[in-house]
Short mmCIF file of C-alpha atoms in Angstrom, two decimals:
data_model
loop_
_atom_site.label_atom_id
_atom_site.label_comp_id
_atom_site.label_asym_id
_atom_site.label_seq_id
_atom_site.Cartn_x
_atom_site.Cartn_y
_atom_site.Cartn_z
CA ARG F 1390 140.24 221.83 198.88
CA ARG F 1391 142.95 222.04 196.23
CA ASP F 1392 145.32 224.95 195.65
CA GLY F 1393 143.47 226.84 198.35
CA LEU F 1394 140.11 226.46 196.60
CA THR F 1395 136.99 224.51 197.56
CA ARG F 1396 135.42 221.81 195.41
CA LEU F 1397 132.59 224.17 194.52
CA GLU F 1398 135.06 226.74 193.18
CA LEU F 1399 136.91 224.10 191.15
CA ASP F 1400 133.72 222.98 189.40
CA LYS F 1401 133.05 224.30 185.89
CA ARG F 1402 129.79 225.87 187.08
CA TRP F 1403 131.62 228.33 189.32
CA ILE F 1404 131.51 231.68 187.51
CA SER F 1405 133.34 234.40 189.39
CA ALA F 1406 131.17 237.45 189.96
CA ARG F 1407 132.35 240.93 189.03
CA THR F 1408 132.68 241.57 192.76
CA GLY F 1409 135.56 239.10 193.20
CA LYS F 1410 137.23 235.88 192.07
CA ARG F 1411 136.00 233.92 195.12
CA CYS F 1412 132.41 235.11 194.73
CA THR F 1413 129.70 233.64 192.55
CA SER F 1414 126.04 234.43 191.99
CA SER F 1415 123.12 232.05 192.29
CA GLY F 1416 119.36 232.35 192.37
CA PHE F 1417 118.14 235.07 190.02
CA GLN F 1418 120.20 237.73 188.28
CA THR F 1419 119.12 241.04 186.79
CA GLN F 1420 120.30 242.17 183.37
CA ARG F 1421 120.52 245.82 184.31
CA GLN F 1422 120.39 247.40 180.85
CA LYS F 1423 117.12 245.67 179.98
CA GLN F 1424 115.86 245.21 183.56
CA ARG F 1425 115.34 241.50 182.88
CA VAL F 1426 115.37 238.91 185.67
CA ALA F 1427 116.33 235.30 184.92
CA PRO F 1428 118.06 232.38 186.70
CA ALA F 1429 121.80 232.88 187.19
CA ALA F 1430 124.24 231.21 184.79
CA THR F 1431 125.35 228.79 187.53
CA ALA F 1432 121.83 227.31 187.44
CA LYS F 1433 121.88 226.33 183.76
CA TYR F 1434 119.82 223.13 183.63
CA GLU F 1435 120.30 220.74 180.72
CA GLY F 1436 117.94 217.93 181.61
CA HIS F 1437 119.86 216.38 184.49
CA MET F 1438 121.22 217.34 187.92
CA ASP F 1439 125.01 217.12 188.25
CA TRP F 1440 126.97 217.37 191.50
CA ALA F 1441 127.36 221.15 191.38
CA LEU F 1442 123.70 221.80 190.56
CA ARG F 1443 122.65 219.69 193.53
CA ALA F 1444 125.16 221.52 195.73
CA TYR F 1445 123.81 224.92 194.68
CA GLN F 1446 120.27 223.63 195.18
CA ARG F 1447 121.09 222.50 198.74
CA VAL F 1448 122.73 225.85 199.49
CA LEU F 1449 119.66 227.75 198.27
CA GLU F 1450 117.16 225.57 200.11
CA MET F 1451 119.09 225.52 203.38
CA PHE F 1452 120.30 229.10 203.61
CA ILE F 1453 117.19 230.78 202.25
CA LYS F 1454 115.14 228.85 204.79
CA ILE F 1455 117.43 230.25 207.49
CA GLY F 1456 117.01 233.77 206.10
CA VAL F 1457 113.23 233.55 205.82
CA ASP F 1458 112.83 232.06 209.30
CA SER F 1459 115.10 234.79 210.70
CA LEU F 1460 112.98 237.49 209.06
CA LYS F 1461 109.75 235.93 210.32
CA ALA F 1462 111.11 235.86 213.87
CA TYR F 1463 112.75 239.31 213.83
CA ASN F 1464 110.11 241.33 211.95
CA PRO F 1465 106.93 239.38 211.21
CA THR F 1466 105.16 242.55 210.08
CA ALA F 1467 107.78 243.20 207.41
CA TYR F 1468 107.55 239.57 206.30
CA GLU F 1469 103.77 239.81 205.83
CA ILE F 1470 104.14 243.03 203.82
CA LEU F 1471 106.79 241.46 201.60
CA LYS F 1472 104.65 238.33 201.26
CA ASN F 1473 101.68 240.36 200.00
CA ASN F 1474 103.99 242.32 197.69
CA ALA F 1475 105.35 239.10 196.18
CA ASP F 1476 101.83 237.74 195.79
CA ILE F 1477 100.58 240.85 193.99
CA LYS F 1478 103.60 241.09 191.69
CA ASN F 1479 103.88 237.30 191.22
CA ILE F 1480 107.54 237.22 192.26
CA PRO F 1481 109.06 233.72 192.02
CA ALA F 1482 109.90 232.02 195.33
CA LEU F 1483 113.60 231.16 195.31
CA GLY F 1484 114.86 228.16 197.30
CA SER F 1485 111.91 227.93 199.68
CA HIS F 1486 108.23 228.24 198.78
CA ASP F 1487 107.63 230.76 201.57
CA ASN F 1488 110.48 233.01 200.41
CA CYS F 1489 109.14 236.43 199.48
CA ALA F 1490 112.14 238.52 200.54
CA PHE F 1491 115.29 237.28 198.79
CA LEU F 1492 115.70 236.84 195.04
CA SER F 1493 119.45 237.06 194.52
CA VAL F 1494 122.20 235.08 196.24
CA GLN F 1495 125.96 235.53 196.36
CA ILE F 1496 128.28 232.81 197.63
CA ASN F 1497 131.61 234.04 199.00
CA MET F 1498 134.69 232.09 200.09
CA ALA F 1499 137.28 233.71 202.34
CA SER F 1500 140.67 232.35 203.41
CA ALA F 1501 142.49 233.25 206.59
CA VAL F 1502 145.39 235.73 206.55
CA LYS F 1503 148.66 236.07 208.44
CA TYR F 1504 148.76 237.92 211.72
CA GLU F 1505 150.91 240.64 210.08
CA SER F 1506 147.70 242.20 208.83
CA SER F 1507 147.07 243.46 212.36
CA GLU F 1508 150.18 245.64 212.15
CA PHE F 1509 148.27 248.04 209.89
CA ASN F 1510 146.54 250.53 212.14
CA THR F 1511 144.02 251.73 209.56
CA ARG F 1512 141.64 249.77 207.39
CA LEU F 1513 142.83 251.72 204.34
CA ARG F 1514 146.40 250.47 204.77
CA LEU F 1515 145.07 246.96 205.35
CA HIS F 1516 143.25 247.22 202.01
CA LYS F 1517 146.51 248.22 200.32
CA TYR F 1518 148.29 245.22 201.84
CA GLU F 1519 145.52 242.84 200.79
CA LEU F 1520 145.38 244.16 197.24
CA LEU F 1521 149.14 243.89 196.80
CA SER F 1522 149.38 240.44 198.34
CA GLY F 1523 146.19 239.02 196.85
CA GLU F 1524 145.22 237.95 200.36
CA GLY F 1525 142.37 238.86 202.63
CA LEU F 1526 138.82 239.82 201.78
CA VAL F 1527 139.75 242.62 199.39
CA GLY F 1528 142.32 240.49 197.58
CA GLU F 1529 139.88 237.59 197.12
CA MET F 1530 136.53 239.37 196.94
CA SER F 1531 137.35 242.80 195.49
CA GLU F 1532 134.60 245.32 196.33
CA SER F 1533 132.61 242.73 198.30
CA GLY F 1534 135.51 242.53 200.74
CA THR F 1535 135.72 246.24 201.47
CA GLU F 1536 133.39 248.85 202.95
CA HIS F 1537 130.42 249.12 200.62
CA PHE F 1538 126.68 249.34 200.36
CA ASP F 1539 124.46 247.41 197.96
CA LYS F 1540 123.00 250.14 195.76
CA SER F 1541 120.71 247.73 193.89
CA ASP F 1542 118.87 246.59 197.04
CA ALA F 1543 115.21 247.39 197.60
CA ARG F 1544 114.59 250.15 200.12
CA ALA F 1545 111.94 248.11 201.90
CA GLY F 1546 113.94 244.88 201.87
CA TYR F 1547 116.42 243.15 204.14
CA THR F 1548 119.76 241.60 203.26
CA CYS F 1549 120.66 238.43 205.15
CA MET F 1550 124.32 237.49 205.62
CA ILE F 1551 124.88 233.91 206.79
CA ALA F 1552 128.46 233.05 207.72
CA SER F 1553 129.72 229.55 208.39
CA PRO F 1554 133.41 229.46 209.41
CA PHE F 1555 135.60 226.40 209.05
CA LEU F 1556 138.68 226.94 211.23
CA ASN F 1557 139.89 223.34 210.77
CA GLY F 1558 140.32 222.84 214.52
CA HIS F 1559 142.40 225.99 215.11
CA VAL F 1560 140.94 227.37 218.34
CA ASN F 1561 143.66 230.04 218.48
CA TYR F 1562 142.67 231.66 215.18
CA GLU F 1563 140.87 235.00 215.33
CA PRO F 1564 137.63 234.19 213.47
CA GLY F 1565 137.05 237.61 211.88
CA ARG F 1566 134.14 240.01 212.11
CA PHE F 1567 131.21 241.48 210.22
CA HIS F 1568 130.84 245.25 210.66
CA LEU F 1569 127.78 247.48 210.31
CA LEU F 1570 129.83 250.64 210.04
CA GLU F 1571 127.13 253.29 210.33
CA LEU F 1572 125.93 251.73 213.57
CA GLY F 1573 129.41 251.25 215.05
CA PHE F 1574 128.54 247.60 215.54
CA TYR F 1575 130.20 244.30 214.67
CA VAL F 1576 129.53 240.59 215.01
CA ILE F 1577 132.28 238.06 215.77
CA LEU F 1578 132.04 235.25 213.22
CA SER F 1579 133.11 232.42 215.49
CA ALA F 1580 130.14 230.19 214.66
CA THR F 1581 127.45 229.85 212.01
CA LEU F 1582 125.07 232.79 212.33
CA ALA F 1583 122.71 234.97 210.34
CA VAL F 1584 122.63 238.76 210.33
CA LEU F 1585 119.66 240.69 208.94
CA PHE F 1586 120.44 244.27 207.97
CA GLN F 1587 119.65 247.03 205.46
CA GLY F 1588 122.07 246.57 202.57
CA LEU F 1589 121.84 250.24 201.62
CA ARG F 1590 123.90 251.00 204.74
CA TYR F 1591 127.68 250.61 204.73
CA HIS F 1592 128.99 247.25 205.88
CA ALA F 1593 132.24 245.28 205.69
CA GLY F 1594 134.10 242.29 207.06
CA THR F 1595 137.51 241.17 208.26
CA PRO F 1596 139.04 237.74 207.56
CA ALA F 1597 140.07 235.05 209.99
CA ARG F 1598 143.70 235.48 211.13
CA ALA F 1599 146.36 233.03 212.19
CA PRO F 1600 148.23 233.55 215.49
CA PRO F 1601 151.48 235.60 215.46
CA GLY F 1602 154.35 233.81 213.76
CA GLU F 1603 152.26 230.98 212.32
CA GLU F 1604 151.75 230.20 208.66
CA VAL F 1605 148.17 230.23 207.48
CA ASP F 1606 146.41 226.88 207.19
CA PRO F 1607 145.08 226.91 203.57
CA ASN F 1608 142.12 224.78 204.62
CA VAL F 1609 140.70 227.47 206.89
CA THR F 1610 137.74 228.91 204.99
CA ARG F 1611 134.77 231.08 205.81
CA PHE F 1612 131.74 230.14 203.73
CA VAL F 1613 129.36 233.09 203.40
CA VAL F 1614 125.98 233.21 201.70
CA VAL F 1615 124.43 236.64 201.18
CA LEU F 1616 120.71 236.86 200.36
CA TYR F 1617 119.71 240.05 198.55
CA PRO F 1618 116.41 241.89 197.90
CA PRO F 1619 116.96 243.38 194.40
CA SER F 1620 114.98 246.56 193.89
CA THR F 1621 114.13 245.96 190.23
CA ALA F 1622 112.16 242.80 191.04
CA LEU F 1623 110.70 243.60 194.47
CA GLU F 1624 109.60 247.10 193.45
CA GLY F 1625 107.90 245.89 190.26
CA ASN F 1626 110.25 247.36 187.65
CA ALA F 1627 111.63 244.13 186.19
CA SER F 1628 110.61 241.83 183.36
CA PHE F 1629 110.84 238.13 184.24
CA THR F 1630 112.10 235.77 181.55
CA MET F 1631 109.42 233.10 181.73
CA CYS F 1632 110.22 230.55 179.04
CA ALA F 1633 111.43 229.92 175.51
CA GLY F 1634 109.26 231.26 172.73
CA PRO F 1635 109.09 231.04 168.94
CA ARG F 1636 111.99 232.22 166.75
CA ASN F 1637 114.54 231.52 169.49
CA GLU F 1638 113.29 234.43 171.60
CA PRO F 1639 112.41 234.31 175.31
CA ILE F 1640 108.93 235.21 176.48
CA LEU F 1641 108.75 237.86 179.20
CA SER F 1642 106.36 238.75 181.97
CA VAL F 1643 106.56 242.54 181.82
CA PRO F 1644 105.64 245.14 184.48
CA ASP F 1645 102.78 246.37 182.27
CA ALA F 1646 100.99 243.08 182.93
CA GLU F 1647 100.83 243.99 186.63
CA ASP F 1648 99.13 247.34 186.00
CA TYR F 1649 95.62 246.12 186.65
CA GLY F 1650 94.16 249.62 186.39
CA HIS F 1651 95.30 250.08 182.81
CA CYS F 1652 94.08 248.30 179.67
CA LEU F 1653 96.76 247.83 177.03
CA SER F 1654 96.04 248.69 173.41
CA VAL F 1655 97.88 248.74 170.08
CA LYS F 1656 97.19 250.14 166.62
CA ASN F 1657 97.50 246.70 165.05
CA ALA F 1658 94.24 244.82 164.56
CA ASN F 1659 93.85 241.98 167.06
CA ILE F 1660 91.18 239.62 168.33
CA ALA F 1661 90.94 241.01 171.88
CA GLN F 1662 90.32 244.58 170.73
CA ASP F 1663 88.52 244.06 167.42
CA GLY F 1664 87.02 240.58 167.78
CA PRO F 1665 83.83 241.83 169.50
CA ALA F 1666 82.92 243.65 166.26
CA ILE F 1667 82.88 240.46 164.18
CA MET F 1668 82.30 237.61 166.67
CA GLN F 1669 79.72 236.62 169.25
CA HIS F 1670 80.68 237.20 172.88
CA ILE F 1671 80.95 233.48 173.55
CA SER F 1672 83.19 232.99 170.51
CA VAL F 1673 85.71 235.76 171.19
CA ILE F 1674 86.04 234.86 174.88
CA THR F 1675 86.38 231.14 174.09
CA VAL F 1676 89.14 231.58 171.52
CA LEU F 1677 91.13 233.95 173.76
CA VAL F 1678 90.95 231.60 176.75
CA ARG F 1679 91.96 228.71 174.48
CA PHE F 1680 94.95 230.78 173.33
CA VAL F 1681 95.92 231.14 176.99
CA ILE F 1682 95.65 227.36 177.45
CA GLN F 1683 97.78 226.76 174.35
CA PHE F 1684 100.41 229.16 175.72
CA MET F 1685 100.27 227.42 179.10
CA VAL F 1686 100.85 224.03 177.47
CA MET F 1687 103.79 225.40 175.45
CA MET F 1688 105.38 226.80 178.62
CA LEU F 1689 104.75 223.81 180.90
CA ARG F 1690 106.15 221.45 178.25
CA GLN F 1691 109.55 223.00 178.95
CA LEU F 1692 109.59 221.73 182.54
CA PRO F 1693 111.21 218.36 183.38
CA ILE F 1694 109.11 215.44 182.14
CA GLU F 1695 109.39 213.71 185.54
CA TYR F 1696 107.00 216.34 186.92
CA ASN F 1697 104.26 214.46 185.03
CA LEU F 1698 102.17 217.61 184.65
CA LYS F 1699 98.50 217.54 183.72
CA ILE F 1700 96.01 220.32 182.97
CA ASP F 1701 92.27 220.07 183.43
CA THR F 1702 91.32 222.43 180.62
CA ASP F 1703 87.60 222.01 181.26
CA LYS F 1704 88.03 223.43 184.77
CA ILE F 1705 89.96 226.39 183.39
CA LEU F 1706 87.25 227.08 180.83
CA GLU F 1707 84.54 226.63 183.46
CA ALA F 1708 86.32 229.11 185.73
CA VAL F 1709 85.81 231.91 183.17
CA SER F 1710 82.36 233.44 183.15
CA PHE F 1711 80.77 236.49 181.55
CA ASP F 1712 77.47 238.32 181.21
CA GLU F 1713 75.37 237.27 178.22
CA GLU F 1714 72.24 239.06 177.03
CA ILE F 1715 69.36 236.91 175.76
CA LYS F 1716 65.84 237.78 174.71
CA ASP F 1717 62.89 236.45 176.66
CA LYS F 1718 59.71 235.22 174.96
CA ASP F 1719 58.16 238.63 175.31
CA GLY F 1720 61.20 240.30 173.74
CA SER F 1721 62.68 241.68 176.95
CA ILE F 1722 66.44 241.44 177.52
CA ILE F 1723 67.66 239.13 180.25
CA VAL F 1724 71.26 239.14 181.47
CA ARG F 1725 72.59 235.80 182.62
CA ARG F 1726 75.98 234.54 183.76
CA ARG F 1727 77.56 232.03 181.39
CA THR F 1728 80.68 229.85 181.51
CA LEU F 1729 82.65 228.44 178.60
CA ASP F 1730 82.05 225.03 177.07
CA PRO F 1731 84.53 222.11 177.42
CA TRP F 1732 87.31 221.69 174.83
CA PRO F 1733 87.32 218.03 173.73
CA ASN F 1734 90.39 218.50 171.51
CA ALA F 1735 92.48 220.53 173.96
CA PRO F 1736 96.26 220.03 173.53
CA PRO F 1737 98.02 217.74 176.01
CA ILE F 1738 101.25 218.72 177.78
CA TYR F 1739 103.08 215.56 176.75
CA GLY F 1740 102.95 214.15 173.24
CA HIS F 1741 101.98 215.92 170.05
CA ARG F 1742 98.79 214.00 169.26
CA LYS F 1743 100.27 213.10 165.90
CA ASP F 1744 97.66 210.44 165.21
CA GLU F 1745 94.75 212.80 165.85
CA TYR F 1746 96.27 215.57 163.74
CA ALA F 1747 97.16 213.15 160.94
CA GLU F 1748 93.60 211.81 160.92
CA MET F 1749 92.18 215.33 160.89
CA GLY F 1750 94.49 216.30 158.01
CA LYS F 1751 93.30 213.26 156.09
CA CYS F 1752 89.65 214.20 156.65
CA ILE F 1753 90.25 217.79 155.55
CA PHE F 1754 92.01 216.56 152.40
CA GLU F 1755 89.15 214.18 151.56
CA LEU F 1756 86.61 216.92 152.13
CA SER F 1757 88.43 219.38 149.89
CA THR F 1758 88.80 216.71 147.19
CA HIS F 1759 85.10 215.97 147.50
CA TYR F 1760 84.19 219.63 146.96
CA LEU F 1761 86.58 220.11 144.06
CA SER F 1762 85.15 217.05 142.28
CA GLY F 1763 81.77 218.76 142.06
CA ASN F 1764 80.04 216.39 144.49
CA SER F 1765 79.28 219.02 147.10
CA ASN F 1766 75.78 217.62 147.53
CA GLY F 1767 76.89 214.04 147.96
#
């Protein structure tokens, strides 16, 4: 710690959330106006993992695993429902591959306060003291430190609060509490623990407090990770920012793509809608599936090169089949199932095949020169 702050807070990646100066967001964030979901700014990856990125990664992996395991143990039925929901909507698994419940994470730091806080006999007056002094949960965490409910949470989801207090050896400190106000229930935060609850219900916390007459040890800190179930993503109303696209624009996975009972259409001419009028079935299906492969290569190329990704395009093409009508010898129509042919010149993920394209360009040039010279029969 330095100046009452942890190393994580002192790092340039720490971006204080709107909920308080000692709060930051990780995991995925939702751009509310456009309903877009993308990795939080703290996760900006520029080709290498620095200390802070690794720290955030460890926090996500460790604490989300705790949250998921807690949900599995407490309500396995709810976990299975959320798992199927994530599978249908293709919701990204944050932190742990079996995570289907939590998509947003907030990291909160909380210092201890002087015992004088206990002289205020109402929470409202305590809030006033904390705001004026800059101390306590309200002073450090703004609205996250007071009574509140998380209005952006999914109705069918759970919030998981995981608190890990560091009292720096002070056994006489009051550790603080976490309150579920509507239930008249609280948990004493004397050790690392996880609390699953519905974030749409009012909840709050109180800070650790020093004994009467003692100055506060600035190294006493409560580290809290809150795992959220954002409604926009879990209820299928969000667009996920998948990857970079042409013209410096991101490419989105939109909710319309999950409406499997509805076929999209536009007024503009396009191959999927109008191709069947001018192409054979095998041709229109082949070119569309190849477009998908080209898009897949463009997207996977943006992942770290150490992943050493490979695509078996022939298997992808073979996995697509369709009904084809052919005439028998006697003129009768026979319907058979057909798969797509291999693609010998499929694009690779790594490398640009410059030699192959250069050679092909040379051949095309020679062919055009040959035709223009009048030797089309030669």
